[in-house]
Coordinates of C-alpha atoms in Angstrom, one line a residue:
X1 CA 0.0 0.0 0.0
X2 CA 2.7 2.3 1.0
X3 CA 4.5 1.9 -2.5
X4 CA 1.6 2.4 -4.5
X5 CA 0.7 5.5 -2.4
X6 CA 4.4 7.0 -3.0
X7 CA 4.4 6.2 -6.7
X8 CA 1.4 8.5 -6.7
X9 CA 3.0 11.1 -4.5
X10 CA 6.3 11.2 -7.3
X11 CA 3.5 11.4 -10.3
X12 CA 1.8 14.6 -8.6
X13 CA 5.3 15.7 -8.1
X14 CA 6.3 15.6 -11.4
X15 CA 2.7 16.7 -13.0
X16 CA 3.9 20.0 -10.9
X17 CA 7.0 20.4 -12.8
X18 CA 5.7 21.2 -15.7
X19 CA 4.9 25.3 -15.6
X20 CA 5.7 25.9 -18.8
X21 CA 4.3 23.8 -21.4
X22 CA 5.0 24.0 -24.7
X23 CA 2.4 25.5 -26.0
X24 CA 3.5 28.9 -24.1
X25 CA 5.9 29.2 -27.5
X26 CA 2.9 30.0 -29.5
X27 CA 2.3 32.7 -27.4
X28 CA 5.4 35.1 -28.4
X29 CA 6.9 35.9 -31.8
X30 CA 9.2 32.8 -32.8
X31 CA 8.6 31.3 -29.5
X32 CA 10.1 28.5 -30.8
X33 CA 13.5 30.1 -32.3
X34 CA 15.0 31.4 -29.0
X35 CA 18.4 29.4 -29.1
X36 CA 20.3 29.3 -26.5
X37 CA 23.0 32.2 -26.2
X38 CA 26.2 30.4 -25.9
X39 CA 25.0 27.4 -28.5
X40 CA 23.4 28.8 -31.1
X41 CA 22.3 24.9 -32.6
X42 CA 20.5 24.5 -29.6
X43 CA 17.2 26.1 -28.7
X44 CA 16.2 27.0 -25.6
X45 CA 12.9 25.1 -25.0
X46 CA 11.4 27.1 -22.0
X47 CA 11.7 30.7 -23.0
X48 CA 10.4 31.7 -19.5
X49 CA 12.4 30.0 -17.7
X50 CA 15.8 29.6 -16.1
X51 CA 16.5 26.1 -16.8
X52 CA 16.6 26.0 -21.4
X53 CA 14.0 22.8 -21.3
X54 CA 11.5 24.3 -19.0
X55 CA 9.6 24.1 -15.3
X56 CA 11.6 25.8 -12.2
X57 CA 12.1 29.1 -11.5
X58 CA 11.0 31.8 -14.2
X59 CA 13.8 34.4 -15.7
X60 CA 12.9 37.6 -15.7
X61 CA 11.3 37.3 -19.0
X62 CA 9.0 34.7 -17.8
X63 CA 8.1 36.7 -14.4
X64 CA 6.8 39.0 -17.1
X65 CA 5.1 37.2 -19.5
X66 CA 3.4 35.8 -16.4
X67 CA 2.5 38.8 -15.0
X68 CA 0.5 39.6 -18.7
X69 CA -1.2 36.4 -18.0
X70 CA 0.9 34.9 -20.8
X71 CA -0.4 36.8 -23.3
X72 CA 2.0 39.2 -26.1
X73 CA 0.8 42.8 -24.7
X74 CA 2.1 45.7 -26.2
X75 CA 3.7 46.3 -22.3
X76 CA 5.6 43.1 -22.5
X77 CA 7.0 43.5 -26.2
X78 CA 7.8 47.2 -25.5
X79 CA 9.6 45.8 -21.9
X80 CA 13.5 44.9 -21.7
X81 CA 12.7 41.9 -19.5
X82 CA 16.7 41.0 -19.2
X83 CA 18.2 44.7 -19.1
X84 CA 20.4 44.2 -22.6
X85 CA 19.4 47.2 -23.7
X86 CA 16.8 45.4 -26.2
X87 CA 13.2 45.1 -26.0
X88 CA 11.7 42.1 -25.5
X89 CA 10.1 42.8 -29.2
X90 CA 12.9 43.4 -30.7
X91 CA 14.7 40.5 -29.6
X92 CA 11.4 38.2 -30.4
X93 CA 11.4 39.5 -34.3
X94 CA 8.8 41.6 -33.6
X95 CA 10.2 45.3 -33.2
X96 CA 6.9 47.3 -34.1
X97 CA 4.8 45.4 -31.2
X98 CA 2.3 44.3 -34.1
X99 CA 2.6 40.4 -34.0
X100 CA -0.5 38.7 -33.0
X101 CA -1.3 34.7 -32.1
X102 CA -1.0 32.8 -35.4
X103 CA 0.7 35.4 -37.8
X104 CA 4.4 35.0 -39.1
X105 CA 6.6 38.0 -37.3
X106 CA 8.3 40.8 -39.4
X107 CA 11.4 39.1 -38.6
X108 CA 12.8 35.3 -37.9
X109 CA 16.1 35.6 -37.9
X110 CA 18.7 36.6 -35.1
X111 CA 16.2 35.7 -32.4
X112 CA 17.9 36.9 -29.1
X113 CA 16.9 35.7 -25.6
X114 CA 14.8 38.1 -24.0
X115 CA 15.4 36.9 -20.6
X116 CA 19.1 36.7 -20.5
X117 CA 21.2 39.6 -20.5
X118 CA 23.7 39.1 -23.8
X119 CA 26.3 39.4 -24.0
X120 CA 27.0 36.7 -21.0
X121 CA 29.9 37.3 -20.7
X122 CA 30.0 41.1 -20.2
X123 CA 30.3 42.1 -16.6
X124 CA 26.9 44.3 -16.7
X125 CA 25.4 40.9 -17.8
X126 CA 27.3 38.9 -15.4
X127 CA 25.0 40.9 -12.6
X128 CA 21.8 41.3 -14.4
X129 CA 21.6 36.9 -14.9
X130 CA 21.5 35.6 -11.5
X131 CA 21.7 32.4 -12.0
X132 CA 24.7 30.3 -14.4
X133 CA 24.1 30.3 -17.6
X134 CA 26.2 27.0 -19.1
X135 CA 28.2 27.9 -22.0
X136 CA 30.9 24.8 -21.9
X137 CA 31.0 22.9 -24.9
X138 CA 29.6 19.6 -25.3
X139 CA 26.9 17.3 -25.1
X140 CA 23.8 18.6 -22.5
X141 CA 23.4 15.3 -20.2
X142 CA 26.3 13.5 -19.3
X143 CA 26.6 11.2 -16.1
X144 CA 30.2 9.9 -15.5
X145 CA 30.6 6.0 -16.2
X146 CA 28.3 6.8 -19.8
X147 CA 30.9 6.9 -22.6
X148 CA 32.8 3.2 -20.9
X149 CA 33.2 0.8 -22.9
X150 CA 31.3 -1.6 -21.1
X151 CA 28.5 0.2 -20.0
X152 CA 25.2 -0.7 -22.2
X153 CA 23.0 2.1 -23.3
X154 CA 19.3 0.4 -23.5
X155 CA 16.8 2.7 -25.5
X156 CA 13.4 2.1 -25.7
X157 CA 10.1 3.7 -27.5
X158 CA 6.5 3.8 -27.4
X159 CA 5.1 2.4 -30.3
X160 CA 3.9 5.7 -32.4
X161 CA 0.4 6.1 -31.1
X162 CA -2.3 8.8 -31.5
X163 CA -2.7 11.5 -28.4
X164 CA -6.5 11.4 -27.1
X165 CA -7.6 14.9 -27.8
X166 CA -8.3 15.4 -23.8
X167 CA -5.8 16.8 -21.6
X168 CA -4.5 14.0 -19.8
X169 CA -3.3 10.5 -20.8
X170 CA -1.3 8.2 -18.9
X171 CA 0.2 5.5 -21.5
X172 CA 2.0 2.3 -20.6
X173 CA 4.6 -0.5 -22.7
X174 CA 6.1 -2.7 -21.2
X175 CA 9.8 -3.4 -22.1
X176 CA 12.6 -6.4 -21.3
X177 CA 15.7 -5.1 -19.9
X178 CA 18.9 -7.0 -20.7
X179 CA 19.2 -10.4 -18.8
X180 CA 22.5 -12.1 -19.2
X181 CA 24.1 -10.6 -15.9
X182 CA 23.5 -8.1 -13.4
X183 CA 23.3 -4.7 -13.9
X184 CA 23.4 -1.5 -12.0
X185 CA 20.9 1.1 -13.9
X186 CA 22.8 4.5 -13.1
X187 CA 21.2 7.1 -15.6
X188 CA 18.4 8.1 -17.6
X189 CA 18.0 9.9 -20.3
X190 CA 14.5 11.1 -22.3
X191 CA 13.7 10.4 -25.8
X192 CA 11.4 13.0 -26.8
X193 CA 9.5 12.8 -29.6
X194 CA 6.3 15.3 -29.7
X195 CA 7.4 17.5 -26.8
X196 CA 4.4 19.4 -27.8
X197 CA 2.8 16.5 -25.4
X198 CA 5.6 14.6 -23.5
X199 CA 4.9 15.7 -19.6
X200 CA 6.8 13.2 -17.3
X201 CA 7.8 9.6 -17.6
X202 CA 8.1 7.0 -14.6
X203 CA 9.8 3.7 -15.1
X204 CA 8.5 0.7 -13.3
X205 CA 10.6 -2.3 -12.1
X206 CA 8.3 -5.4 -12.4
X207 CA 8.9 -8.6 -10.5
X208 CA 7.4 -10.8 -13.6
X209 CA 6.5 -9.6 -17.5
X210 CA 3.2 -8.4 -17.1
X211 CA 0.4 -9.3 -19.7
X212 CA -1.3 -6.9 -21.8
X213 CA 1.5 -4.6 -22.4
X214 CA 3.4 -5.4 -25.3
X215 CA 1.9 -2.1 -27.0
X216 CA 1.1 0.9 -25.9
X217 CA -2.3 0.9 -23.6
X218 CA -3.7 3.7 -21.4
X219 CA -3.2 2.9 -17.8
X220 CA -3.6 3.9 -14.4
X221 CA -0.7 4.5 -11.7
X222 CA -0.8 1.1 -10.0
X223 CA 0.2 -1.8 -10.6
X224 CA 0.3 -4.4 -7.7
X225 CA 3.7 -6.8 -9.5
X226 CA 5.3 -3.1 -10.3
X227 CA 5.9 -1.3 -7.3
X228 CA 9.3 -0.2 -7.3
X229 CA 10.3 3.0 -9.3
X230 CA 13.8 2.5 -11.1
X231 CA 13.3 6.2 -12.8
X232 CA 11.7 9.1 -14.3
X233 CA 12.1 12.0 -16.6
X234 CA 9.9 15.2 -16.0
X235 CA 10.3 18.8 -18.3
X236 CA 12.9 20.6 -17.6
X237 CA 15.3 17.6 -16.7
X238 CA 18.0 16.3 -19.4
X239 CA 18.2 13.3 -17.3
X240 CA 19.0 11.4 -14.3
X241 CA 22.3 10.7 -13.0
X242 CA 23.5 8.6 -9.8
X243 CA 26.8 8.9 -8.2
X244 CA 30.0 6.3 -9.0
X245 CA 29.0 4.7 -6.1
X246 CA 25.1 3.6 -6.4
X247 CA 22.5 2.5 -9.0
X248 CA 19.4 0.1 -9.3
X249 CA 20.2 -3.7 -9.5
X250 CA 18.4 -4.5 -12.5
X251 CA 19.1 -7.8 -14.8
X252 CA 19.4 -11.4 -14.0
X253 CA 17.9 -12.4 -10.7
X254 CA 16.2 -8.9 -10.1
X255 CA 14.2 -6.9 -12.7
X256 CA 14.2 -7.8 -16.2
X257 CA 11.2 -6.7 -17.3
X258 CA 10.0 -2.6 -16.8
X259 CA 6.7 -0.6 -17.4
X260 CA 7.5 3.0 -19.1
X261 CA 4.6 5.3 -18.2
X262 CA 4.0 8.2 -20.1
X263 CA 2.3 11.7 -19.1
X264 CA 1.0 13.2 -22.0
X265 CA -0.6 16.6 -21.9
X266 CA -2.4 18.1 -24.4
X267 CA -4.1 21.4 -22.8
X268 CA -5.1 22.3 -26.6
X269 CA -6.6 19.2 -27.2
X270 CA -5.1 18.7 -30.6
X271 CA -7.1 15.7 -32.7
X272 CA -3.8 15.1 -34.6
X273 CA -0.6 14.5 -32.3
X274 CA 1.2 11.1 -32.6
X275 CA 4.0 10.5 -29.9
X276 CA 6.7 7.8 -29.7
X277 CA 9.3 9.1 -27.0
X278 CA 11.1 6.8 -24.8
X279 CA 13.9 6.7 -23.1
X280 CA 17.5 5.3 -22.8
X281 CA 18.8 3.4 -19.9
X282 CA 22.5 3.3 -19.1
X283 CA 23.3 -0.2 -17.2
X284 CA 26.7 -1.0 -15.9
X285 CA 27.8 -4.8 -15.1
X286 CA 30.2 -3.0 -13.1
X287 CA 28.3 -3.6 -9.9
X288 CA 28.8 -0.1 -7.5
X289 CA 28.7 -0.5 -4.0
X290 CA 25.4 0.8 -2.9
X291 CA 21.8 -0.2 -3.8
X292 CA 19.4 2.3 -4.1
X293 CA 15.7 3.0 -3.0
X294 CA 13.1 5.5 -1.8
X295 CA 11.6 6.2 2.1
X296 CA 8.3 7.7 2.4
X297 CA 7.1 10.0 5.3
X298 CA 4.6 11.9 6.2
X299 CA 1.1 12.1 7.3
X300 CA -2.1 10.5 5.6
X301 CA -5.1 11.1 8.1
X302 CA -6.3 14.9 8.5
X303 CA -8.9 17.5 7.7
X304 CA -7.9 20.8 6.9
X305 CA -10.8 23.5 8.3
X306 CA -12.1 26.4 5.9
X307 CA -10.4 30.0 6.8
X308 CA -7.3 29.1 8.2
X309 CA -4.1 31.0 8.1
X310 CA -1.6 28.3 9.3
X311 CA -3.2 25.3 9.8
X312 CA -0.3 22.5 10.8
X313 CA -0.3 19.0 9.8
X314 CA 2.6 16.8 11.1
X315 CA 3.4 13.1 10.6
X316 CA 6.2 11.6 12.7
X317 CA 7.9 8.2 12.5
X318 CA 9.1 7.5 16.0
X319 CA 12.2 5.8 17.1
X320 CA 10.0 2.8 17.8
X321 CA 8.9 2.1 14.6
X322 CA 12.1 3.1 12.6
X323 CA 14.0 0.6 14.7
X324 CA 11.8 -2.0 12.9
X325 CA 12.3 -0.2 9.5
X326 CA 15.3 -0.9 9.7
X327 CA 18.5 -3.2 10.5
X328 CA 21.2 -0.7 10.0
X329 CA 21.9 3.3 9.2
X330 CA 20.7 3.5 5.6
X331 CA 22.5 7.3 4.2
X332 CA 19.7 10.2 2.7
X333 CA 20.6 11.3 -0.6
X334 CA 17.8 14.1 -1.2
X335 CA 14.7 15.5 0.0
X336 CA 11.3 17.0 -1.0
X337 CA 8.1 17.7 0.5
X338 CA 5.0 17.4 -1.1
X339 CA 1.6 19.2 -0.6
X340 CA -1.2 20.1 -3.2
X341 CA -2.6 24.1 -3.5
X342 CA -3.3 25.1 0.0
X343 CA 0.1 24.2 0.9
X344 CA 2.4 27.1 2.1
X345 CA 5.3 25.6 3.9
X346 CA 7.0 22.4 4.4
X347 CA 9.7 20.9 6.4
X348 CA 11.7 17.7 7.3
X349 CA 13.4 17.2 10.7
X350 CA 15.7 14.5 11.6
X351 CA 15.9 13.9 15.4
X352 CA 18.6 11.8 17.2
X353 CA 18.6 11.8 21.4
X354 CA 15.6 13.5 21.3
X355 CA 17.1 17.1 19.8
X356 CA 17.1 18.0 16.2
X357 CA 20.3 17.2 14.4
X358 CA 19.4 18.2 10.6
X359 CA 16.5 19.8 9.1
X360 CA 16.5 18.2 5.1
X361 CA 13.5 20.1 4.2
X362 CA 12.8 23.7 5.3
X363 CA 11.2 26.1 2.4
X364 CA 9.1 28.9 4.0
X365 CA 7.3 30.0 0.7
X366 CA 6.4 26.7 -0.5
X367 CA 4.5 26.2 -4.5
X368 CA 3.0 23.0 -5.9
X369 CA 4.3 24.3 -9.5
X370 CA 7.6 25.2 -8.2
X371 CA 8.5 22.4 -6.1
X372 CA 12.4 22.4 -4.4
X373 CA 14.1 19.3 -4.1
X374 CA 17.1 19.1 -1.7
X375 CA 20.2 17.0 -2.3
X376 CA 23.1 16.0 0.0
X377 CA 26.5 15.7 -0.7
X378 CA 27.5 13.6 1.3
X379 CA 24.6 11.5 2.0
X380 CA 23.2 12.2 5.6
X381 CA 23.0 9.3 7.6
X382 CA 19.7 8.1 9.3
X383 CA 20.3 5.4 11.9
X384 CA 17.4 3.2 13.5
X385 CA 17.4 4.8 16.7
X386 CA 16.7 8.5 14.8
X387 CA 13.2 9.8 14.3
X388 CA 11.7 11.7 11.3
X389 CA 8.9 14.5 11.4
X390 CA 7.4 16.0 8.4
X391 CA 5.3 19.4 9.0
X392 CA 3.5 20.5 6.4
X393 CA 1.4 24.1 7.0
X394 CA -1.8 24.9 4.8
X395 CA -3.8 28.0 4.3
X396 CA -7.0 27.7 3.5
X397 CA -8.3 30.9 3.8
X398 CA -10.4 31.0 0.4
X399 CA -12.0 27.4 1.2
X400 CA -15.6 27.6 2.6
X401 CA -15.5 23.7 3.0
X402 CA -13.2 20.8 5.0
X403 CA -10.4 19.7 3.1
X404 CA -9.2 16.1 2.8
X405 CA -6.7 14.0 2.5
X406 CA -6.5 13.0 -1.0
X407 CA -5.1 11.9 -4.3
X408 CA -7.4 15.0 -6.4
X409 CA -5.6 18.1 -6.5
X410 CA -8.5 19.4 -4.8
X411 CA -7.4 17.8 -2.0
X412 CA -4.2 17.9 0.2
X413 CA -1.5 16.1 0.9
X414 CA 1.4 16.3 3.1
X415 CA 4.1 14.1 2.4
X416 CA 8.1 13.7 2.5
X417 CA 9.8 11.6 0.3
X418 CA 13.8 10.7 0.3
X419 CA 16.2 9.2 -1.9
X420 CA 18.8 6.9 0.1
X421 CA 20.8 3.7 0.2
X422 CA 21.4 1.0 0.6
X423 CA 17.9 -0.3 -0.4
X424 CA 18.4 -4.1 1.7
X425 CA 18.8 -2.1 5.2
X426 CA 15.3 -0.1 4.8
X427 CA 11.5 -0.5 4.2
X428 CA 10.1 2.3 1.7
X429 CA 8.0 4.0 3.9
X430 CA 7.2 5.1 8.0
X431 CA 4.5 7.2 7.5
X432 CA 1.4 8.3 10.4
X433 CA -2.2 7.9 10.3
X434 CA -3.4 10.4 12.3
X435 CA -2.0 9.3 15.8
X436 CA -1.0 6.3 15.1
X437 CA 2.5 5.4 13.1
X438 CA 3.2 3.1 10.5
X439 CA 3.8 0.1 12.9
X440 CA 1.3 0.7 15.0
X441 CA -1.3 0.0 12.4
X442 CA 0.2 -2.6 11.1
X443 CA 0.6 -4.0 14.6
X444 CA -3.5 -3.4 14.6
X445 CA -4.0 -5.6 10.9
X446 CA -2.0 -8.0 12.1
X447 CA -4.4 -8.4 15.6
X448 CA -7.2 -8.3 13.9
X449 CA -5.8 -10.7 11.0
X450 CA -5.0 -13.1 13.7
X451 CA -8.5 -12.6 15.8
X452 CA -10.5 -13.4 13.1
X453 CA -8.6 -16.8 12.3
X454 CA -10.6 -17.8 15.7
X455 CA -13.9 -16.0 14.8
X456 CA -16.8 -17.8 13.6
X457 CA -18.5 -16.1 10.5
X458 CA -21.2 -14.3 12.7
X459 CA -18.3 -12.9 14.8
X460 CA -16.4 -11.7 12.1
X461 CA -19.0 -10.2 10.7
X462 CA -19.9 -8.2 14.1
X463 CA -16.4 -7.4 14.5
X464 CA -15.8 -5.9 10.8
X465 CA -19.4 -4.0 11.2
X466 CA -17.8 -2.5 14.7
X467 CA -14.7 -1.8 13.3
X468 CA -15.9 0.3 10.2
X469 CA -18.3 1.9 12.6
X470 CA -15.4 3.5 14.6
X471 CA -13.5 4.5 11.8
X472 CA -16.0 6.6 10.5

C-alpha cells in the first residue's frame, strides 16, 4: 500500500514540474527560435524560464510574460525583460509590437533571448543573470561512467500512437531489460518525440513480465507486481544521474522486465498529435557499491478546516517504529516535500537523542508548481534509533468547505519523500495515520488478521461492522 501511495506522491510531483508547457511558445513571436545564447544549434525550449528545457524558476522574461497572464501585450514587447538594452520585441522578431497569435513575425532571424542579459559574458550581464548560464561545450546530459566501454546504453520507445484529444493521458509499454548478468541502472535519459505533449515519464521495475502490455495501452498509476520505481524523466530535466557509487540492481535475478509510463498533456486538445518518446537506460555490469531506494514520510489522516491561516499538519515516524524499518543506518541522498494548493510551507526534521540534528526540508514560501528538491553531498546518515517528522502548513483561507486528505488536487496532501541507500537495510515508507505510526497499524491488521482466524463467521461479521463503525 505504502509503495503504491508514493508512486502517486512522485507522479503529482512531477505533474507539478511542468509550468511551462509548450504550447507557451505559440504565445510570443518565434517562441520556438529562441536558441540558447552560448549554442546557437540549440534552442532554448522554456523561454520563461531559467533552466533551457522548462519548469523551475522563471527568468525575468517569464516573471513577465506571467504577469501579462501569458499573453504578447504591447507592455511586455515594449519591456526589456533582461536589461540588454533590447526590448523584448525586438529581440522576439517583432520590433513594431504588431505580432498577433497565429501570424508570421516581421522578422525570424537573429532571435535573441529576452530573458538573458547578452552578451553573458559582459560584466553588466554577469549581474543582471543571476543564475549560471552553461556555455561549456559539449553534449547537454552526461553522467560519469556513460561513454565506458562496457557500460550498455538500453533505449526504448513507445510504439507511435495517436494523443486522445483530452488533456490528460497516462500511456503504458512494457519493455525487457537486458538479462544475461547483473546490472546496476545508473542514468536516464529522455527520448522525446512530440514534446508538444511529453509531460513526465516513470519507469516501473516489475517482479514478472506483465500481460497486456506489449503495446502501448492507457493505464492507471498502480500496478500491484510493479511497485518499485527504477526512474523518471519530467520537463525541464535532461536526465537522471547517480553517483559512481550507487544504481538500481536490475538484470538477472532482479528486474528484467519494466513498465514505461507516459504523461501526456495536451491542454489544446489537438485531434492530430502522434508520440513515440522513450527513453535510454544506461546499465553498468560494473556492480557499485550501494543499492538504491526510496523512504516515504509523512502524514495520511487529516482535515484541513475552511479560513485558516496556518493550519499544521505533522506526521512523525518514532524511534519505535524506525528501529523495525530498519536493520542498520541507511545514508539520505535528497529531500522534498510534497503538498497540493493550499500548501504554504514544508519541512523535514531529523531527530537523534531527542534534539534535532538536521533539518532536510525547510522552504518557508512553498508552491505545488515550483517544487524544491534538496540533495546531500555527502549523504546524511539516518540510523534506527533517529526519528523523522514531516510538518507541512496549509492556508485555506479561500476554502468555505473541510479539506481532505486525497489523491485529487483538490485535496491535500502532506508528504516527505527521500532518496537513500542502501535499499536491503530499509522498508520504503514510516508514514502516520493520524496518531497512530506506521507500525502501530500494522501492529492493529495483524491483531485483527489473527483474531479473526478464531472467529466464527457471525463474529467476524460483528467485528468488521464494529470496526468500520469506529473509523467513521
Amino acid at each position: 500500500m505504502a509503495q503504491a501511495l508514493f508512486r502517486l506522491v512522485l507522479a503529482f510531483s512531477l505533474l507539478a514540474l511542468c509550468t511551462s508547457y509548450k504550447n507557451y511558445q505559440t504565445n510570443i513571436p518565434n517562441g520556438d527560435a529562441v536558441t540558447h545564447p552560448c549554442k546557437e544549434n540549440l534552442v532554448w525550449q522554456g523561454v520563461g524560464h531559467e533552466f533551457m528545457l522548462g519548469g523551475g524558476k522563471r527568468n525575468p522574461f517569464g516573471e513577465d510574460f506571467a504577469g501579462q497572464s501569458h499573453t504578447w501585450t504591447d507592455d511586455l514587447c515594449q519591456d526589456d525583460s533582461d536589461g540588454d538594452g533590447r526590448t523584448n520585441g525586438e529581440e522576439l522578431g517583432d520590433p513594431s509590437c504588431t505580432w498577433t497569435k497565429g501570424d508570421t513575425p516581421s522578422r525570424t532571424g537573429n532571435i535573441t533571448h529576452p530573458g538573458i542579459c547578452e552578451p553573458t559574458d559582459s560584466d553588466d550581464c554577469k549581474a543582471k543573470n543571476a543564475w549560471e548560464i552553461d556555455c561549456s561545450e559539449g553534449d547537454d546530459f552526461w553522467c560519469e561512467g556513460v561513454d565506458d566501454q562496457d557500460t550498455v546504453a538500453h533505449t526504448v520507445r513507445l510504439d507511435n500512437t495517436k494523443v486522445p484529444a483530452r488533456e490528460t493521458t497516462y500511456m503504458c509499454q512494457g519493455f525487457s531489460l537486458p538479462s544475461d548478468k547483473e546490472y546496476h541502472l545508473f542514468a536516464v535519459k529522455p527520448v522525446i518525440d512530440n514534446a508538444y505533449v511529453m509531460h513526465h515519464t516513470i519507469v516501473y521495475g516489475c517482479k514478472t513480465k506483465i500481460e497486456g502490455f506489449d503495446g502501448p495501452v492507457e493505464c492507471g498509476m498502480y500496478n500491484e507486481d510493479c511497485e518499485d520505481m527504477l526512474g523518471g524523466w519530467t520537463v525541464g530535466s535532461a536526465g537522471e544521474c547517480q553517483t559512481s557509487d550507487r544504481g538500481f540492481l536490475v538484470g538477472k535475478g532482479h528486474y528484467t522486465y519494466i513498465i514505461v509510463e507516459q504523461h501526456w498533456n495536451n491542454p489544446l486538445l489537438v485531434a492530430d498529435y502522434y508520440d513515440s518518446s522513450g527513453m535510454t537506460f544506461y546499465l553498468t555490469p560494473n556492480l557499485r557499491q550501494y543499492n538504491m531506494g526510496y523512504l516515504l514520510t509523512g502524514q495520511e489522516e487529516f482535515v484541513i478546516p475552511p479560513k485558516e491561516s496556518a493550519y499544521i499538519v505533522t506526521g512523525t515516524c518514532p524511534e519505535s517504529c524506525l528501529k523495525r524499518k530498519l536493520t542498520d543506518s541507511i545514508y539520505i541522498t535528497s529531500a522534498h516535500v510534497h503538498m497540493h494548493y493550499l500548501g504554504t510551507k514544508g519541512k523535514i526534521e531529523h531527530y537523534r537523542d531527542g534534539e534535532v540534528i538536521n533539518t532536510w526540508f525547510d522552504v518557508a514560501s512553498y508552491s505545488y508548481d515550483l517544487p524544491v528538491f534538496i540533495e546531500f553531498d555527502p549523504p546524511i546518515e539516518l540510523k534506527p534509533s533517529d526519528k523523522i517528522v514531516t510538518t507541512c502548513t496549509f492556508q485555506s483561507l479561500d476554502q468555505s468547505e473541510d479539506t481532505k486528505y486525497g489523491a485529487a488536487t483538490s485535496d491535500e496532501m502532506c508528504y516527505g519523500f527521500m532518496n537513500y541507500y542502501p535499499v536491503e537495510t530499509g522498508t520504503g515508507s514510516c508514514i502516520s495515520y493520524g496518531s497512530y505510526d506506521e507500525c502501530e497499524i500494522l501492529d492493529y491488521y495483524e491483531y485483527l488478521d489473527n483474531a479473526a482466524n478464531g472467529l466464527s463467521q457471525s463474529a467476524l461479521l460483528a467485528m468488521m461492522s464494529l470496526f468500520l463503525i469506529l473509523c467513521r
